[in-house]
PDB file of N, CA and C in Angstrom:
ATOM      1  N   MET A   1      75.642  69.231  67.079  1.00  0.00           N
ATOM      2  CA  MET A   1      75.793  69.990  68.316  1.00  0.00           C
ATOM      3  C   MET A   1      76.734  70.991  68.206  1.00  0.00           C
ATOM      4  N   LYS A   2      76.406  72.284  68.493  1.00  0.00           N
ATOM      5  CA  LYS A   2      77.232  73.427  68.497  1.00  0.00           C
ATOM      6  C   LYS A   2      78.056  73.398  69.810  1.00  0.00           C
ATOM      7  N   LEU A   3      79.449  73.764  69.594  1.00  0.00           N
ATOM      8  CA  LEU A   3      80.272  73.819  70.750  1.00  0.00           C
ATOM      9  C   LEU A   3      80.033  75.053  71.581  1.00  0.00           C
ATOM     10  N   ASN A   4      79.956  75.040  72.845  1.00  0.00           N
ATOM     11  CA  ASN A   4      79.692  76.260  73.571  1.00  0.00           C
ATOM     12  C   ASN A   4      80.682  76.286  74.816  1.00  0.00           C
ATOM     13  N   VAL A   5      81.542  75.470  74.929  1.00  0.00           N
ATOM     14  CA  VAL A   5      82.664  75.509  76.022  1.00  0.00           C
ATOM     15  C   VAL A   5      84.007  75.436  75.317  1.00  0.00           C
ATOM     16  N   GLY A   6      84.732  76.650  75.704  1.00  0.00           N
ATOM     17  CA  GLY A   6      86.081  76.682  74.932  1.00  0.00           C
ATOM     18  C   GLY A   6      87.149  77.353  75.774  1.00  0.00           C
ATOM     19  N   GLY A   7      88.245  77.244  75.478  1.00  0.00           N
ATOM     20  CA  GLY A   7      89.461  77.847  75.962  1.00  0.00           C
ATOM     21  C   GLY A   7      89.591  77.653  77.442  1.00  0.00           C
ATOM     22  N   PHE A   8      89.599  78.641  78.346  1.00  0.00           N
ATOM     23  CA  PHE A   8      89.738  78.665  79.729  1.00  0.00           C
ATOM     24  C   PHE A   8      88.708  77.899  80.498  1.00  0.00           C
ATOM     25  N   ASP A   9      87.443  78.119  80.000  1.00  0.00           N
ATOM     26  CA  ASP A   9      86.166  77.383  80.696  1.00  0.00           C
ATOM     27  C   ASP A   9      86.540  75.801  80.439  1.00  0.00           C
ATOM     28  N   ARG A  10      87.012  75.404  79.346  1.00  0.00           N
ATOM     29  CA  ARG A  10      87.179  74.013  79.125  1.00  0.00           C
ATOM     30  C   ARG A  10      88.220  73.389  80.097  1.00  0.00           C
ATOM     31  N   VAL A  11      89.418  74.025  80.063  1.00  0.00           N
ATOM     32  CA  VAL A  11      90.537  73.684  80.883  1.00  0.00           C
ATOM     33  C   VAL A  11      90.116  73.619  82.352  1.00  0.00           C
ATOM     34  N   GLY A  12      89.347  74.790  82.822  1.00  0.00           N
ATOM     35  CA  GLY A  12      88.906  74.768  84.200  1.00  0.00           C
ATOM     36  C   GLY A  12      88.011  73.648  84.541  1.00  0.00           C
ATOM     37  N   ARG A  13      87.048  73.313  83.661  1.00  0.00           N
ATOM     38  CA  ARG A  13      86.173  72.288  83.981  1.00  0.00           C
ATOM     39  C   ARG A  13      86.870  70.941  84.111  1.00  0.00           C
ATOM     40  N   ILE A  14      87.866  70.586  83.220  1.00  0.00           N
ATOM     41  CA  ILE A  14      88.548  69.457  83.277  1.00  0.00           C
ATOM     42  C   ILE A  14      89.546  69.339  84.539  1.00  0.00           C
ATOM     43  N   VAL A  15      90.190  70.513  85.111  1.00  0.00           N
ATOM     44  CA  VAL A  15      90.896  70.325  86.261  1.00  0.00           C
ATOM     45  C   VAL A  15      90.059  70.293  87.380  1.00  0.00           C
ATOM     46  N   ILE A  16      88.924  70.992  87.358  1.00  0.00           N
ATOM     47  CA  ILE A  16      88.065  70.975  88.660  1.00  0.00           C
ATOM     48  C   ILE A  16      87.415  69.468  88.612  1.00  0.00           C
ATOM     49  N   GLY A  17      87.163  68.936  87.533  1.00  0.00           N
ATOM     50  CA  GLY A  17      86.570  67.490  87.484  1.00  0.00           C
ATOM     51  C   GLY A  17      87.611  66.501  88.018  1.00  0.00           C
ATOM     52  N   VAL A  18      88.830  66.765  87.646  1.00  0.00           N
ATOM     53  CA  VAL A  18      90.071  65.827  88.125  1.00  0.00           C
ATOM     54  C   VAL A  18      90.078  65.830  89.658  1.00  0.00           C
ATOM     55  N   VAL A  19      90.299  67.221  90.162  1.00  0.00           N
ATOM     56  CA  VAL A  19      90.365  67.546  91.529  1.00  0.00           C
ATOM     57  C   VAL A  19      89.066  66.763  92.262  1.00  0.00           C
ATOM     58  N   LEU A  20      87.922  67.267  91.882  1.00  0.00           N
ATOM     59  CA  LEU A  20      86.669  66.479  92.547  1.00  0.00           C
ATOM     60  C   LEU A  20      86.742  64.994  92.454  1.00  0.00           C
ATOM     61  N   LEU A  21      87.037  64.431  91.361  1.00  0.00           N
ATOM     62  CA  LEU A  21      87.215  63.013  91.247  1.00  0.00           C
ATOM     63  C   LEU A  21      88.175  62.502  92.304  1.00  0.00           C
ATOM     64  N   LEU A  22      89.326  63.200  92.452  1.00  0.00           N
ATOM     65  CA  LEU A  22      90.224  62.578  93.472  1.00  0.00           C
ATOM     66  C   LEU A  22      89.650  62.830  94.857  1.00  0.00           C
ATOM     67  N   VAL A  23      89.141  63.869  95.290  1.00  0.00           N
ATOM     68  CA  VAL A  23      88.405  64.096  96.397  1.00  0.00           C
ATOM     69  C   VAL A  23      87.424  63.089  96.782  1.00  0.00           C
ATOM     70  N   GLY A  24      86.502  62.755  95.629  1.00  0.00           N
ATOM     71  CA  GLY A  24      85.446  61.829  95.819  1.00  0.00           C
ATOM     72  C   GLY A  24      85.918  60.527  96.121  1.00  0.00           C
ATOM     73  N   LEU A  25      86.974  60.073  95.558  1.00  0.00           N
ATOM     74  CA  LEU A  25      87.595  58.672  95.819  1.00  0.00           C
ATOM     75  C   LEU A  25      88.591  58.568  97.018  1.00  0.00           C
ATOM     76  N   THR A  26      89.171  59.662  97.464  1.00  0.00           N
ATOM     77  CA  THR A  26      90.098  59.526  98.519  1.00  0.00           C
ATOM     78  C   THR A  26      89.657  60.196  99.861  1.00  0.00           C
ATOM     79  N   ALA A  27      88.741  61.115  99.825  1.00  0.00           N
ATOM     80  CA  ALA A  27      88.547  61.895 101.086  1.00  0.00           C
ATOM     81  C   ALA A  27      87.458  61.067 101.960  1.00  0.00           C
ATOM     82  N   PRO A  28      87.534  61.139 103.219  1.00  0.00           N
ATOM     83  CA  PRO A  28      86.636  60.485 104.093  1.00  0.00           C
ATOM     84  C   PRO A  28      85.356  61.128 104.191  1.00  0.00           C
ATOM     85  N   LEU A  29      84.459  60.919 103.065  1.00  0.00           N
ATOM     86  CA  LEU A  29      83.091  61.536 103.071  1.00  0.00           C
ATOM     87  C   LEU A  29      82.185  60.429 103.352  1.00  0.00           C
ATOM     88  N   SER A  30      80.965  61.027 103.801  1.00  0.00           N
ATOM     89  CA  SER A  30      79.841  60.095 103.839  1.00  0.00           C
ATOM     90  C   SER A  30      79.461  59.522 102.519  1.00  0.00           C
ATOM     91  N   ALA A  31      78.681  58.599 102.374  1.00  0.00           N
ATOM     92  CA  ALA A  31      78.363  57.969 101.175  1.00  0.00           C
ATOM     93  C   ALA A  31      77.543  58.882 100.250  1.00  0.00           C
ATOM     94  N   THR A  32      76.697  59.714 100.883  1.00  0.00           N
ATOM     95  CA  THR A  32      75.816  60.663 100.086  1.00  0.00           C
ATOM     96  C   THR A  32      76.724  61.809  99.557  1.00  0.00           C
ATOM     97  N   TRP A  33      77.683  62.235 100.361  1.00  0.00           N
ATOM     98  CA  TRP A  33      78.580  63.410  99.895  1.00  0.00           C
ATOM     99  C   TRP A  33      79.455  62.800  98.740  1.00  0.00           C
ATOM    100  N   GLN A  34      79.955  61.599  98.836  1.00  0.00           N
ATOM    101  CA  GLN A  34      80.779  61.045  97.962  1.00  0.00           C
ATOM    102  C   GLN A  34      80.198  60.789  96.600  1.00  0.00           C
ATOM    103  N   VAL A  35      78.895  60.474  96.547  1.00  0.00           N
ATOM    104  CA  VAL A  35      78.203  60.472  95.354  1.00  0.00           C
ATOM    105  C   VAL A  35      77.837  61.731  94.591  1.00  0.00           C
ATOM    106  N   ILE A  36      77.603  62.797  95.464  1.00  0.00           N
ATOM    107  CA  ILE A  36      77.438  64.145  95.000  1.00  0.00           C
ATOM    108  C   ILE A  36      78.682  64.681  94.282  1.00  0.00           C
ATOM    109  N   VAL A  37      79.760  64.477  95.088  1.00  0.00           N
ATOM    110  CA  VAL A  37      81.104  64.937  94.615  1.00  0.00           C
ATOM    111  C   VAL A  37      81.463  64.272  93.259  1.00  0.00           C
ATOM    112  N   LEU A  38      81.288  62.937  93.275  1.00  0.00           N
ATOM    113  CA  LEU A  38      81.571  62.103  91.918  1.00  0.00           C
ATOM    114  C   LEU A  38      80.696  62.491  90.819  1.00  0.00           C
ATOM    115  N   VAL A  39      79.433  62.789  91.116  1.00  0.00           N
ATOM    116  CA  VAL A  39      78.378  63.172  90.024  1.00  0.00           C
ATOM    117  C   VAL A  39      78.999  64.413  89.626  1.00  0.00           C
ATOM    118  N   VAL A  40      79.204  65.474  90.405  1.00  0.00           N
ATOM    119  CA  VAL A  40      79.694  66.949  89.929  1.00  0.00           C
ATOM    120  C   VAL A  40      80.944  66.558  89.131  1.00  0.00           C
ATOM    121  N   ALA A  41      81.979  65.850  89.559  1.00  0.00           N
ATOM    122  CA  ALA A  41      83.094  65.631  88.881  1.00  0.00           C
ATOM    123  C   ALA A  41      82.893  65.085  87.412  1.00  0.00           C
ATOM    124  N   ALA A  42      82.049  64.064  87.421  1.00  0.00           N
ATOM    125  CA  ALA A  42      81.703  63.376  86.082  1.00  0.00           C
ATOM    126  C   ALA A  42      81.045  64.605  85.078  1.00  0.00           C
ATOM    127  N   ILE A  43      80.308  65.354  85.602  1.00  0.00           N
ATOM    128  CA  ILE A  43      79.634  66.467  84.804  1.00  0.00           C
ATOM    129  C   ILE A  43      80.669  67.363  84.251  1.00  0.00           C
ATOM    130  N   ALA A  44      81.497  67.699  85.231  1.00  0.00           N
ATOM    131  CA  ALA A  44      82.553  68.725  84.698  1.00  0.00           C
ATOM    132  C   ALA A  44      83.542  68.093  83.869  1.00  0.00           C
ATOM    133  N   LEU A  45      83.803  66.909  83.966  1.00  0.00           N
ATOM    134  CA  LEU A  45      84.799  66.333  83.121  1.00  0.00           C
ATOM    135  C   LEU A  45      84.172  66.028  81.728  1.00  0.00           C
ATOM    136  N   ALA A  46      82.933  65.614  81.656  1.00  0.00           N
ATOM    137  CA  ALA A  46      82.202  65.284  80.466  1.00  0.00           C
ATOM    138  C   ALA A  46      81.963  66.589  79.618  1.00  0.00           C
ATOM    139  N   THR A  47      81.481  67.782  80.321  1.00  0.00           N
ATOM    140  CA  THR A  47      81.307  68.976  79.559  1.00  0.00           C
ATOM    141  C   THR A  47      82.643  69.531  79.080  1.00  0.00           C
ATOM    142  N   GLY A  48      83.627  69.324  79.836  1.00  0.00           N
ATOM    143  CA  GLY A  48      84.960  70.005  79.328  1.00  0.00           C
ATOM    144  C   GLY A  48      85.534  68.996  78.161  1.00  0.00           C
ATOM    145  N   ALA A  49      85.209  67.740  78.240  1.00  0.00           N
ATOM    146  CA  ALA A  49      85.721  66.929  77.087  1.00  0.00           C
ATOM    147  C   ALA A  49      85.114  67.018  75.880  1.00  0.00           C
ATOM    148  N   VAL A  50      83.656  67.111  75.962  1.00  0.00           N
ATOM    149  CA  VAL A  50      82.810  67.264  74.704  1.00  0.00           C
ATOM    150  C   VAL A  50      82.699  68.631  74.339  1.00  0.00           C
ATOM    151  N   ARG A  51      83.031  69.576  75.159  1.00  0.00           N
ATOM    152  CA  ARG A  51      83.107  70.983  74.751  1.00  0.00           C
ATOM    153  C   ARG A  51      81.674  71.436  74.627  1.00  0.00           C
ATOM    154  N   PHE A  52      80.579  70.966  75.197  1.00  0.00           N
ATOM    155  CA  PHE A  52      79.268  71.391  75.127  1.00  0.00           C
ATOM    156  C   PHE A  52      78.632  71.211  76.548  1.00  0.00           C
ATOM    157  N   CYS A  53      77.853  72.365  76.913  1.00  0.00           N
ATOM    158  CA  CYS A  53      77.313  72.151  78.246  1.00  0.00           C
ATOM    159  C   CYS A  53      75.649  72.567  78.079  1.00  0.00           C
ATOM    160  N   PRO A  54      74.925  71.631  78.461  1.00  0.00           N
ATOM    161  CA  PRO A  54      73.443  72.026  78.314  1.00  0.00           C
ATOM    162  C   PRO A  54      73.093  73.141  78.883  1.00  0.00           C
ATOM    163  N   VAL A  55      73.449  73.485  80.176  1.00  0.00           N
ATOM    164  CA  VAL A  55      73.218  74.619  81.033  1.00  0.00           C
ATOM    165  C   VAL A  55      73.580  75.894  80.312  1.00  0.00           C
ATOM    166  N   ASN A  56      74.879  75.963  79.731  1.00  0.00           N
ATOM    167  CA  ASN A  56      75.231  77.086  78.896  1.00  0.00           C
ATOM    168  C   ASN A  56      74.364  77.205  77.854  1.00  0.00           C
ATOM    169  N   TYR A  57      73.961  76.143  77.076  1.00  0.00           N
ATOM    170  CA  TYR A  57      73.094  76.284  76.045  1.00  0.00           C
ATOM    171  C   TYR A  57      71.792  76.971  76.381  1.00  0.00           C
ATOM    172  N   MET A  58      71.110  76.486  77.448  1.00  0.00           N
ATOM    173  CA  MET A  58      69.951  76.923  77.833  1.00  0.00           C
ATOM    174  C   MET A  58      69.935  78.462  78.206  1.00  0.00           C
ATOM    175  N   LEU A  59      71.074  78.942  78.727  1.00  0.00           N
ATOM    176  CA  LEU A  59      71.297  80.210  79.229  1.00  0.00           C
ATOM    177  C   LEU A  59      71.964  81.131  78.065  1.00  0.00           C
ATOM    178  N   GLY A  60      72.108  80.603  76.898  1.00  0.00           N
ATOM    179  CA  GLY A  60      72.734  81.311  75.857  1.00  0.00           C
ATOM    180  C   GLY A  60      74.137  81.767  76.025  1.00  0.00           C
ATOM    181  N   ILE A  61      74.881  81.011  76.871  1.00  0.00           N
ATOM    182  CA  ILE A  61      76.239  81.302  77.110  1.00  0.00           C
ATOM    183  C   ILE A  61      77.307  80.533  76.264  1.00  0.00           C
ATOM    184  N   ASN A  62      78.126  81.292  75.648  1.00  0.00           N
ATOM    185  CA  ASN A  62      79.019  80.532  74.535  1.00  0.00           C
ATOM    186  C   ASN A  62      80.495  81.126  74.942  1.00  0.00           C
ATOM    187  N   THR A  63      81.414  80.287  75.405  1.00  0.00           N
ATOM    188  CA  THR A  63      82.742  80.719  75.679  1.00  0.00           C
ATOM    189  C   THR A  63      83.731  80.413  74.609  1.00  0.00           C
ATOM    190  N   CYS A  64      83.292  79.800  73.445  1.00  0.00           N
ATOM    191  CA  CYS A  64      84.191  79.474  72.382  1.00  0.00           C
ATOM    192  C   CYS A  64      84.553  80.757  71.573  1.00  0.00           C
ATOM    193  N   LYS A  65      85.721  80.785  71.058  1.00  0.00           N
ATOM    194  CA  LYS A  65      86.242  81.771  70.192  1.00  0.00           C
ATOM    195  C   LYS A  65      85.483  81.547  68.972  1.00  0.00           C
ATOM    196  N   LEU A  66      85.413  82.584  68.046  1.00  0.00           N
ATOM    197  CA  LEU A  66      84.774  82.469  66.754  1.00  0.00           C
ATOM    198  C   LEU A  66      85.284  81.224  65.832  1.00  0.00           C
ATOM    199  N   GLU A  67      86.643  81.139  65.972  1.00  0.00           N
ATOM    200  CA  GLU A  67      87.268  80.130  64.984  1.00  0.00           C
ATOM    201  C   GLU A  67      86.976  78.657  65.694  1.00  0.00           C
ATOM    202  N   GLU A  68      86.784  78.633  66.985  1.00  0.00           N
ATOM    203  CA  GLU A  68      86.506  77.359  67.562  1.00  0.00           C
ATOM    204  C   GLU A  68      85.077  76.751  67.192  1.00  0.00           C
ATOM    205  N   LYS A  69      84.200  77.608  67.015  1.00  0.00           N
ATOM    206  CA  LYS A  69      82.801  77.359  66.936  1.00  0.00           C
ATOM    207  C   LYS A  69      82.461  76.328  65.534  1.00  0.00           C
ATOM    208  N   LYS A  70      81.697  75.427  65.714  1.00  0.00           N
ATOM    209  CA  LYS A  70      81.356  74.588  64.581  1.00  0.00           C
ATOM    210  C   LYS A  70      79.903  74.341  64.423  1.00  0.00           C
TER     211      LYS A  70
END
């Protein structure tokens, strides 16, 4: 698997994922919105952690620096 999430993009995804996770677990949301927020948080955290995003891959987007790519 080629890496396609790097640098600021990776940090941003992790930060957004943590914030959404906290919102999903603590905010008074309906069950539907809570599930949506938690799923988006999980996707953001996962793509930031593994440094690969299937949507970036399909769109040909790569935010890794040359020395980060494997």
